[in-house]
Short mmCIF file of C-alpha atoms in Angstrom, two decimals:
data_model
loop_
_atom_site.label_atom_id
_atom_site.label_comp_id
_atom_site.label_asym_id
_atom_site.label_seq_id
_atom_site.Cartn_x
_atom_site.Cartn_y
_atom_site.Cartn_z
CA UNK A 1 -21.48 -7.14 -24.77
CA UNK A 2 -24.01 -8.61 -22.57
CA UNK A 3 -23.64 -9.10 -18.88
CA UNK A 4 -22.48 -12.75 -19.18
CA UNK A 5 -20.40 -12.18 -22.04
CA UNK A 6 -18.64 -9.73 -19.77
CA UNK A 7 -18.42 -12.26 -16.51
CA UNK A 8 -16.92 -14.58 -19.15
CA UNK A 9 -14.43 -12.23 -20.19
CA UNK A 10 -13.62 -10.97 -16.55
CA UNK A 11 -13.35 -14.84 -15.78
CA UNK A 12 -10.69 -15.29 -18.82
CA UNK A 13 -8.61 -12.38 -17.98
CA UNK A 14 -8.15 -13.43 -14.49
CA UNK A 15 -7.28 -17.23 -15.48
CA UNK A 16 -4.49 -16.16 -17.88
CA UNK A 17 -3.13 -13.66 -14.82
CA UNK A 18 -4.05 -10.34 -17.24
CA UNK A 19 -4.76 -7.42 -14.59
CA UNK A 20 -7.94 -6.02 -14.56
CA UNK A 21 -7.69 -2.38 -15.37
CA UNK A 22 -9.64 0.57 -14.37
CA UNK A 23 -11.36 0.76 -17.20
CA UNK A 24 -12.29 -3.03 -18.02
CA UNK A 25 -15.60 -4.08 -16.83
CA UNK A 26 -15.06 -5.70 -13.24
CA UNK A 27 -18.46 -7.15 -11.27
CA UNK A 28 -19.93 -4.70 -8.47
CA UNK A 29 -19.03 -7.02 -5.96
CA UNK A 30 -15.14 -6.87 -7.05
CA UNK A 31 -15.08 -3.41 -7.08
CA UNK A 32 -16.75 -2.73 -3.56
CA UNK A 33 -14.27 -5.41 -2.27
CA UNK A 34 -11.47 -3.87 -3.54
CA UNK A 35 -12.29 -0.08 -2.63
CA UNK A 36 -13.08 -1.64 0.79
CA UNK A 37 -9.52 -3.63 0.84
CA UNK A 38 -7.60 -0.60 -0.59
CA UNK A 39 -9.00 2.38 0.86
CA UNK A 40 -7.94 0.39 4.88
CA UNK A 41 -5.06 -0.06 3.23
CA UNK A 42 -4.88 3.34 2.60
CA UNK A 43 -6.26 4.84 5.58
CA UNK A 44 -3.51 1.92 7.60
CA UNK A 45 -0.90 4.39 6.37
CA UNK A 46 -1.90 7.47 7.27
CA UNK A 47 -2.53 6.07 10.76
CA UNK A 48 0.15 4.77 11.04
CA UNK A 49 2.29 7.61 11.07
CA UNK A 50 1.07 8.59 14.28
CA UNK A 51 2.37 6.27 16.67
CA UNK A 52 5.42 6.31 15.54
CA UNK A 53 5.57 10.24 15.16
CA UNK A 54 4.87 10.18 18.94
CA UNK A 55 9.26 9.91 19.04
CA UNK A 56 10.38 11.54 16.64
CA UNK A 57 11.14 14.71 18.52
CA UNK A 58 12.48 12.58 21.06
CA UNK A 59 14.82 9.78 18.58
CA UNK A 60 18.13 9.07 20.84
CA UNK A 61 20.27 10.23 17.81
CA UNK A 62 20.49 12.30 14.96
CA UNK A 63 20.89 9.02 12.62
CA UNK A 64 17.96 7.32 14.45
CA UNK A 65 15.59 10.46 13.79
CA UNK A 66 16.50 11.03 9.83
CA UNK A 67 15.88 7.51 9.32
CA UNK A 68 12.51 7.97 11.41
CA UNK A 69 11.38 10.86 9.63
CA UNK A 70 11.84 9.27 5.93
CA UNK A 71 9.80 6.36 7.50
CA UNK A 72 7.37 8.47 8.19
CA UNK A 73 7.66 10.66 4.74
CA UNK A 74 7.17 7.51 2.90
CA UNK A 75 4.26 6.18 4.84
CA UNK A 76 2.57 9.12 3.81
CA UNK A 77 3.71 8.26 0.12
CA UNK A 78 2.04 4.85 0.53
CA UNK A 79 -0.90 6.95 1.86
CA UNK A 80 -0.98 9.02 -1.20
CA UNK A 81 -0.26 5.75 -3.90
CA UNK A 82 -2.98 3.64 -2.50
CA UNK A 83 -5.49 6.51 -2.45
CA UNK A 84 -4.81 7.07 -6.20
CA UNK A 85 -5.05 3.20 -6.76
CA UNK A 86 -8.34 3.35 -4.81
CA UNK A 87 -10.01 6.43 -6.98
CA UNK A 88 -9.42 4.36 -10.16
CA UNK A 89 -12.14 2.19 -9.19
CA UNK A 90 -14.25 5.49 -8.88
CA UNK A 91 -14.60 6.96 -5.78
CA UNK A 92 -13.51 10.49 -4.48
CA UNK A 93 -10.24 10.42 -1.61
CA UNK A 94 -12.53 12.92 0.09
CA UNK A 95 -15.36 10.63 0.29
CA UNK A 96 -12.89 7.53 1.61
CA UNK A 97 -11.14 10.06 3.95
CA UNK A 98 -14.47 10.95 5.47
CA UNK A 99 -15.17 7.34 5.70
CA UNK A 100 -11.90 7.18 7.88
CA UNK A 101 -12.99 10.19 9.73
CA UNK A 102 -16.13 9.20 10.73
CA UNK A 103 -15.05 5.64 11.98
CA UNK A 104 -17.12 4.19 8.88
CA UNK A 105 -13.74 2.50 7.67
CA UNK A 106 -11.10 0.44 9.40
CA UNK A 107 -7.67 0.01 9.22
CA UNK A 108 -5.01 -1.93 10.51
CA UNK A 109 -5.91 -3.06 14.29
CA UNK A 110 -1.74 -2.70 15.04
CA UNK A 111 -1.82 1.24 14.86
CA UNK A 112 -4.20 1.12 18.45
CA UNK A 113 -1.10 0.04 20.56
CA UNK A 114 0.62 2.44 22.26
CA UNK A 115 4.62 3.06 21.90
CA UNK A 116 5.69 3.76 25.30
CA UNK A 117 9.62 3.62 24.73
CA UNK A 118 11.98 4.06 22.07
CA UNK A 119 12.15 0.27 21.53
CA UNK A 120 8.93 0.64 20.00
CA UNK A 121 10.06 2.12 16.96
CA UNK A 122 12.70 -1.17 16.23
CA UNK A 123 10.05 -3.28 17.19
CA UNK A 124 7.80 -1.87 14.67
CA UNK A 125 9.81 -1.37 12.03
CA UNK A 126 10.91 -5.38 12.21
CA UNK A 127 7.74 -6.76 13.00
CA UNK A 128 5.20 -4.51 12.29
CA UNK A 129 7.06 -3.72 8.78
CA UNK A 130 7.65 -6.99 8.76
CA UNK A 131 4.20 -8.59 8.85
CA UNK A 132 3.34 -5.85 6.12
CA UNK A 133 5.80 -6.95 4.02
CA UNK A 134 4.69 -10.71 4.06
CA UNK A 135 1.26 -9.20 3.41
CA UNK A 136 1.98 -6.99 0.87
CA UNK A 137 4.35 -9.03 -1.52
CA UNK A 138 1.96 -11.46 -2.70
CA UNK A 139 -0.08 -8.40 -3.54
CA UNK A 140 2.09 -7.54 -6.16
CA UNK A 141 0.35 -10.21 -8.01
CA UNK A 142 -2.94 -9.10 -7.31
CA UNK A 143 -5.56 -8.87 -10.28
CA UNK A 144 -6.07 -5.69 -10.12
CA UNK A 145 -3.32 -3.33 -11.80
CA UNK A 146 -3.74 -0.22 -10.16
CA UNK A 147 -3.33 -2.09 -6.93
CA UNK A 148 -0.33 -4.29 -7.62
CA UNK A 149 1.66 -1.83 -9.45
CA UNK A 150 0.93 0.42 -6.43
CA UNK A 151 2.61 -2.78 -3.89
CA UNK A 152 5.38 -2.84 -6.30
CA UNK A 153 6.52 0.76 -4.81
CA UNK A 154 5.46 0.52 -1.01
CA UNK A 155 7.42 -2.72 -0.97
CA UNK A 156 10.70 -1.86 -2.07
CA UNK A 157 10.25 1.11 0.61
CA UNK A 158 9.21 -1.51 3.28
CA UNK A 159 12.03 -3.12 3.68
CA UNK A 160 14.02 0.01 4.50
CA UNK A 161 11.29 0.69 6.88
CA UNK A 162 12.00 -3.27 8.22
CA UNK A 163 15.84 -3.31 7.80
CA UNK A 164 16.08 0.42 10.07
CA UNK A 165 13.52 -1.26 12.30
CA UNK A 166 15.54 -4.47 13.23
CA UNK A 167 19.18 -2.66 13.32
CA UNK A 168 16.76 -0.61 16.31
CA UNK A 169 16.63 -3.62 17.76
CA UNK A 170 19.83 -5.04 17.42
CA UNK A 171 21.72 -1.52 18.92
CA UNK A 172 19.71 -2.10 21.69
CA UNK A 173 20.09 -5.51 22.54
CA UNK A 174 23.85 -5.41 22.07
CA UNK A 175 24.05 -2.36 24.51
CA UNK A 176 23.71 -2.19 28.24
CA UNK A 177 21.27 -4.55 30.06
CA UNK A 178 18.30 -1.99 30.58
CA UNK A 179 18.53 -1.53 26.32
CA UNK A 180 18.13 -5.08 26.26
CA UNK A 181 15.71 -5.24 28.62
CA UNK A 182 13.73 -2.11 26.85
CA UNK A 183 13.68 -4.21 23.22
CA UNK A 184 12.66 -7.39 25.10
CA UNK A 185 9.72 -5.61 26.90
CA UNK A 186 9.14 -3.92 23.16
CA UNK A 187 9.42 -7.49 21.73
CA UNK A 188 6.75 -8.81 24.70
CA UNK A 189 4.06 -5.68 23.67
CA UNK A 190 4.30 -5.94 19.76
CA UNK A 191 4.60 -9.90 19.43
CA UNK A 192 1.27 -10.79 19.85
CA UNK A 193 -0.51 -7.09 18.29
CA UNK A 194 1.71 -8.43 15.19
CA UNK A 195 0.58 -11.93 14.56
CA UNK A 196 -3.06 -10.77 14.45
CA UNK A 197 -2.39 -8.02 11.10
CA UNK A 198 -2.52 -11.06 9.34
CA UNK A 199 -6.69 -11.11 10.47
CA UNK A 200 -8.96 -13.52 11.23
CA UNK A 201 -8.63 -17.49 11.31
CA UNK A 202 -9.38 -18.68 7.97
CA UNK A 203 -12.46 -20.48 9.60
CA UNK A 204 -13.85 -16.75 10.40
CA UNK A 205 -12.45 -14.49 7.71
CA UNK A 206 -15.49 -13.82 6.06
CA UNK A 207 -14.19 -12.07 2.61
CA UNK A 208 -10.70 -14.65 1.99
CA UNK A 209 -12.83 -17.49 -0.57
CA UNK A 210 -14.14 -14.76 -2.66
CA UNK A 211 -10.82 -12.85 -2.79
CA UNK A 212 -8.54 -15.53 -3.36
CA UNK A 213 -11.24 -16.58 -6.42
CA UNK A 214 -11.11 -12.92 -7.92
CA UNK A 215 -6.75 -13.27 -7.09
CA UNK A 216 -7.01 -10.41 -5.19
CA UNK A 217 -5.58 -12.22 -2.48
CA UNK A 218 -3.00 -15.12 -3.01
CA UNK A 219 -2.42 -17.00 0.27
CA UNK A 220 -5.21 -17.15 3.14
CA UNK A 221 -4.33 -15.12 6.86
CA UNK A 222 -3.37 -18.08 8.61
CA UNK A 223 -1.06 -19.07 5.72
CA UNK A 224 0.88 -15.54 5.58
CA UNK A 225 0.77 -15.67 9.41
CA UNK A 226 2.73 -19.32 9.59
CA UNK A 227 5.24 -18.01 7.33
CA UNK A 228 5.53 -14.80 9.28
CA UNK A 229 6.29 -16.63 12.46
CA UNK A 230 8.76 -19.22 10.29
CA UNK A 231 10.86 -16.07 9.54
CA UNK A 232 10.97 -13.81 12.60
CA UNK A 233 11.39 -16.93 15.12
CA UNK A 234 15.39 -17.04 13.85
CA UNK A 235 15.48 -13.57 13.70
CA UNK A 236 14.72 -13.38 17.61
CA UNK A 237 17.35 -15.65 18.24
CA UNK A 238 19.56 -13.91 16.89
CA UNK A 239 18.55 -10.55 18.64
CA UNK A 240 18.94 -12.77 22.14
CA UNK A 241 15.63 -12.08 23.22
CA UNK A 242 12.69 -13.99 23.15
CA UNK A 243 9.01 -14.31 22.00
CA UNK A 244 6.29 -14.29 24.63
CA UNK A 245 4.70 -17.51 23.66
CA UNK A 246 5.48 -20.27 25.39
CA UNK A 247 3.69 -22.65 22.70
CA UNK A 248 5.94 -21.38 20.49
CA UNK A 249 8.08 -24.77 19.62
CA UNK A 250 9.64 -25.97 16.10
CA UNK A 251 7.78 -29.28 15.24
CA UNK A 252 10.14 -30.94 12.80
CA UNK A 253 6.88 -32.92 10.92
CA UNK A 254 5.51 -30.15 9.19
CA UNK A 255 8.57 -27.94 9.05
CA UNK A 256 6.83 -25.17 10.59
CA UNK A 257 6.70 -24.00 14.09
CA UNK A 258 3.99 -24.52 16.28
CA UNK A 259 2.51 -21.59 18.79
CA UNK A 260 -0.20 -20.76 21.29
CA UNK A 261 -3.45 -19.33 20.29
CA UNK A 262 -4.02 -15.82 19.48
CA UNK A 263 -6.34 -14.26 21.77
CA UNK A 264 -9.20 -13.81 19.48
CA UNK A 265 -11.52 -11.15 22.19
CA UNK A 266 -8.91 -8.80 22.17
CA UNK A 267 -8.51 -8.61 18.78
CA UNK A 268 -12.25 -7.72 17.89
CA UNK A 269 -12.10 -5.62 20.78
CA UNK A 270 -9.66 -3.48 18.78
CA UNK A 271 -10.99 -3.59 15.57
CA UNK A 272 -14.46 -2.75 16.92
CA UNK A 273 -12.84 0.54 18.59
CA UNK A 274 -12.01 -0.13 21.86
CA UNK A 275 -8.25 -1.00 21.50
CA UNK A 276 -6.12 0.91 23.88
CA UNK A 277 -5.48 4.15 21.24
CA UNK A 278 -8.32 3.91 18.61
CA UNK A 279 -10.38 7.24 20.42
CA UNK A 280 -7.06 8.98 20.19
CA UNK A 281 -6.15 8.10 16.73
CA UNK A 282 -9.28 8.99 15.14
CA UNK A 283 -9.35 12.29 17.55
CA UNK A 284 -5.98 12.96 16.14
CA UNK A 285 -6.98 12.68 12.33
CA UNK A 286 -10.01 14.29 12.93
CA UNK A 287 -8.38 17.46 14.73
CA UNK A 288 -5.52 17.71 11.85
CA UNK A 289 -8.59 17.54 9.31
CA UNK A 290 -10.89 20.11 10.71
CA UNK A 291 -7.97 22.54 12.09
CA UNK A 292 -6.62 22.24 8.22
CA UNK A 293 -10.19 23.13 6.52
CA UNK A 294 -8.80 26.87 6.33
CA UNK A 295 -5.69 26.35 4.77
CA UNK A 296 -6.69 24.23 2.01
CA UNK A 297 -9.50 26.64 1.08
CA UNK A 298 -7.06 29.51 1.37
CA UNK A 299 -4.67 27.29 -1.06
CA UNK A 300 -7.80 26.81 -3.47
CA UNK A 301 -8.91 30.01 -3.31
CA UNK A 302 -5.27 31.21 -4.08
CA UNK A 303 -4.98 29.19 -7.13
CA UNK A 304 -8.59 30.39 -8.74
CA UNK A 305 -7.61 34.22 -8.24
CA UNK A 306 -4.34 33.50 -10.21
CA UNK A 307 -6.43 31.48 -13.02
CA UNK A 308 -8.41 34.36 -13.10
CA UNK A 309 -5.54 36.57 -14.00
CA UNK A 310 -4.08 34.36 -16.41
CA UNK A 311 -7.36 34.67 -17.71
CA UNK A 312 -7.83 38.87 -18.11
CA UNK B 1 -16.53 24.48 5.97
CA UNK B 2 -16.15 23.77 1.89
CA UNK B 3 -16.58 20.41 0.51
CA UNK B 4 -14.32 21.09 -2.65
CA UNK B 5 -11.80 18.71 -3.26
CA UNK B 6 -8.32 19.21 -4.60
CA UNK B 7 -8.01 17.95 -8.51
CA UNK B 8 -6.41 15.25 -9.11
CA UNK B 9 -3.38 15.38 -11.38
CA UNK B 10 -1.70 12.06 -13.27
CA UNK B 11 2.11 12.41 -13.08
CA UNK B 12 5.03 10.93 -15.61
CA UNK B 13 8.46 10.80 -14.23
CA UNK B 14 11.17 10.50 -17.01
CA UNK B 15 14.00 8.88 -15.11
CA UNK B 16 17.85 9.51 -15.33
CA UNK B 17 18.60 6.58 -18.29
CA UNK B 18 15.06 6.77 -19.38
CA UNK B 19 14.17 7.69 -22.91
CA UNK B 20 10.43 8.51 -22.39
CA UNK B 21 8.31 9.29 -19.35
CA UNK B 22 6.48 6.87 -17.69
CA UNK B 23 3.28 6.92 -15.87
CA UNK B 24 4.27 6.72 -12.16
CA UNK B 25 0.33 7.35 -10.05
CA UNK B 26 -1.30 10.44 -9.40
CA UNK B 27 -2.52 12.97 -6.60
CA UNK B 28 -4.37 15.70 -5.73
CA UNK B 29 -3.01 19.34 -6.05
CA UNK B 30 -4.46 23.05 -6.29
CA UNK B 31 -2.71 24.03 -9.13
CA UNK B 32 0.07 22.38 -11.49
CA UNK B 33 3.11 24.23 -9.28
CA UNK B 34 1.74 22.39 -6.18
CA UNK B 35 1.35 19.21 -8.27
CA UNK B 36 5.08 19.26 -9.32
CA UNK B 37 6.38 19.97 -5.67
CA UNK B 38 4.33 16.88 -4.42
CA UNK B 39 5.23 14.73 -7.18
CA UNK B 40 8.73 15.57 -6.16
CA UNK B 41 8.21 14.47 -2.74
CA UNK B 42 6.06 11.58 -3.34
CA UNK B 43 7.41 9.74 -6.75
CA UNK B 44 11.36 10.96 -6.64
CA UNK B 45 12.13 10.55 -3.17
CA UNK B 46 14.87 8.12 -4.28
CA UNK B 47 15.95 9.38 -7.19
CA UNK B 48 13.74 7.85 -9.79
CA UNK B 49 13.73 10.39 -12.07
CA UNK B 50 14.85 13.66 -13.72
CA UNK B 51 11.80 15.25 -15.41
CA UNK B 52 8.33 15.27 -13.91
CA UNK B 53 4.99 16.06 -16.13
CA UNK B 54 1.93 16.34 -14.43
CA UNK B 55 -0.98 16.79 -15.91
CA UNK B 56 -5.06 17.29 -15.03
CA UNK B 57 -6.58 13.82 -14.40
CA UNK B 58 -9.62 15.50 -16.30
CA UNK B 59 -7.86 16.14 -19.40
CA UNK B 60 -6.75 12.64 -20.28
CA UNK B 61 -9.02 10.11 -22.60
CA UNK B 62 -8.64 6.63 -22.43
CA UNK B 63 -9.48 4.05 -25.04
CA UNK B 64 -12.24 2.07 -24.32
CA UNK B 65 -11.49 -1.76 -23.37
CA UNK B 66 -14.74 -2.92 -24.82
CA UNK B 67 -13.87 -1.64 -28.35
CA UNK B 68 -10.43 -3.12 -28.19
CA UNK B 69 -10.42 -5.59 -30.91
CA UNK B 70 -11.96 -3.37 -33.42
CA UNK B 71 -9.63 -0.50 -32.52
CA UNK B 72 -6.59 -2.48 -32.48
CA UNK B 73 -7.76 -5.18 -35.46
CA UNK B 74 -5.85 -3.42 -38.59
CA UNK B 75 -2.16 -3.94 -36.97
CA UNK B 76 -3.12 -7.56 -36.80
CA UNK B 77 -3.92 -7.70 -40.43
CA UNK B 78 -1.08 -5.62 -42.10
CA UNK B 79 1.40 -7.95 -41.46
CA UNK B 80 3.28 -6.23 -44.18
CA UNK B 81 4.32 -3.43 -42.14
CA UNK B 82 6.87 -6.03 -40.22
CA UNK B 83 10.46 -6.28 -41.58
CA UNK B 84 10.28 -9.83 -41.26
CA UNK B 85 7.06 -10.36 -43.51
CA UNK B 86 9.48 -9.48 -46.51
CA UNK B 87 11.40 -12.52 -47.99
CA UNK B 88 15.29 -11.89 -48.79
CA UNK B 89 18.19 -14.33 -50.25
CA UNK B 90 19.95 -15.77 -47.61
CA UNK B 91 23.66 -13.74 -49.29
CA UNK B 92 22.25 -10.56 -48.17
CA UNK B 93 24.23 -9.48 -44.92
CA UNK B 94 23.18 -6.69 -42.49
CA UNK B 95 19.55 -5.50 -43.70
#
């Protein structure tokens, strides 16, 4: 086939909502896009698992910490799924983890912020999880297979990670007034570092058009972010606490509610590097990586003297 | 420090009221032992399954999409090999 034969055919498949599959012929531009897209999606994960591993040796209870440590057991899952998604398209995890290493790729701005009390941990798991989740379902549908059948597993295991989160939240603001106080101040910290996953305003999101055209993405940021803030606004009020933004107000018109504006520097101050804990996150990867060099030659090295012998 | 990467290994989880395994993702791994443990930790965490199969990404040949009418063109023309192609009086009961 010819190349516009091929653009034709890519063009059909994605009008009658076939996946695109690893080894279908997909434009360059797709697949840069979507190793781009999937590999911060990836590398979001792995992240990730460092703030909140900063408490797990100090969860309040023994119930609080199990359910922290399989949070954190399957964010490393999600880790491994969307790496595997990521080398269909043809590149090496090595080559995307150096990528990470090397501050050559993002991921998610949220993992910069700090948890400084054990409130953190509900407030992540509901919001954080939460704005993941609103993110992630649509990508079920995405075009390309290896991708959406990959969001089929991290979300079912999201919304433990969301449900553990809120019930954080809800201990503690049924307790004694400094636990209430401690998920409010979590609540004040996380609010704002939430409502910008969801990226840039459409106006200034540079990749949405062409994504939404190749149905890699389904809804634009500012979309997924309304209905984000539709369904955690209730979910405050029922926690008793309340959402540092005092724009925030229902506006029965459009059905939606209405709130401030998102402060835009401090968001591209993060992603850029200079968030509050983006030197020590990347330090912290970069140590585990280079202190672990040893041991996985030792575990290669270990499996080629028993091939060899098999082999005699 | 060495550059070599880990293989990467495609695993198949059968699970517990499944008849045949089913491709679940894959990851890297020294050797097939190490493969098995991770799969076990990654893919089964809640119970999906009773038999893992893992096997060398390396080893595996696909089909190739572009020759997918060709390949796949005789089962569209032998409709005879479908029960329902064959025409039977309307008495017969269960066949």
């Amino acid at each position: 086939m010819n190349t516009i034969d091929l653009e034709k055919e890519f063009q059909r498949k994605l009008d009658a909502e076939e996946k695109i599959e690893p080894k279908d012929w997909m434009p360059d531009d797709y697949r840069k896009t979507l190793i781009r897209q999937i590999s911060q999606h990836a590398h979001s994960e792995i992240v990730g698992m460092l703030p909140e591993g900063n408490w797990l040796t100090r969860a309040p209870s023994l119930r609080r910490k199990v359910a922290a440590l399989a949070k954190v057991q399957d964010e490393a899952g999600h880790g491994l799924y969307l790496y595997s998604a990521c080398e269909t398209l043809g590149v090496e995890r090595d080559e995307l983890l150096e990528q990470l290493h090397t501050g050559k790729a993002k991921y998610s701005s949220i993992f910069n912020y700090p948890t400084l009390t054990w409130a953190d941990m509900g407030a992540i798991g509901w919001l954080v999880d939460g704005a993941a989740i609103m993110n992630q379902v649509p990508l079920c549908r995405c075009s390309y297979g290896p991708y959406a059948r990959a969001m089929v597993r991290v979300c079912k295991e999201e919304s433990f990670h969301q449900r553990q989160g809120y019930e954080i939240m809800l201990t503690l603001c049924n307790g004694t007034p400094e636990q209430k106080a401690m998920a409010q101040d979590a609540l004040n910290r996380w609010w704002w570092p939430s409502i910008m996953m969801f990226g840039p305003n459409d106006a200034d999101s540079p990749h949405t058009a062409q994504s939404m055209q190749w149905k890699i993405k389904r809804f634009t940021n500012d979309e997924l972010r309304q209905r984000f803030i539709d369904a955690t606004v209730p979910q405050a009020d029922i926690l008793g606490i309340k959402i540092p933004d005092p724009d925030l107000k229902w506006n029965e018109e459009t059905k939606h509610y209405d709130f401030g504006s998102i402060d835009w520097d401090e968001f591209w101050a993060v992603v850029k590097g200079n968030g509050p804990c983006n030197k020590e996150r990347l330090a912290a990867r970069n140590k585990a990586h280079d202190n672990g060099a040893w041991v996985r030659e030792a575990a290669l090295a270990y499996t080629e003297k028993k091939r060899k012998k098999t082999a005699a | 420090m060495s550059n070599k990467n880990w293989p990467l290994w495609e695993v198949f989880i059968r699970s517990k009221s499944g008849i045949n395994h089913k491709h679940v993702g894959s990851l890297h791994a020294t050797d097939a032992e190490m493969a098995i443990e991770n799969a076990r930790d990654v893919y089964t965490r809640r119970s999906e399954g009773v038999s893992i199969w893992v096997v060398p990404s390396n080893t595996i040949t696909a089909s190739d999409p572009e020759q997918g009418d060709e390949l796949f063109e005789p089962a569209q023309s032998k409709v005879y090999r479908h029960p329902t192609f064959y025409n039977l009086p309307d008495e017969l009961k269960n066949m």
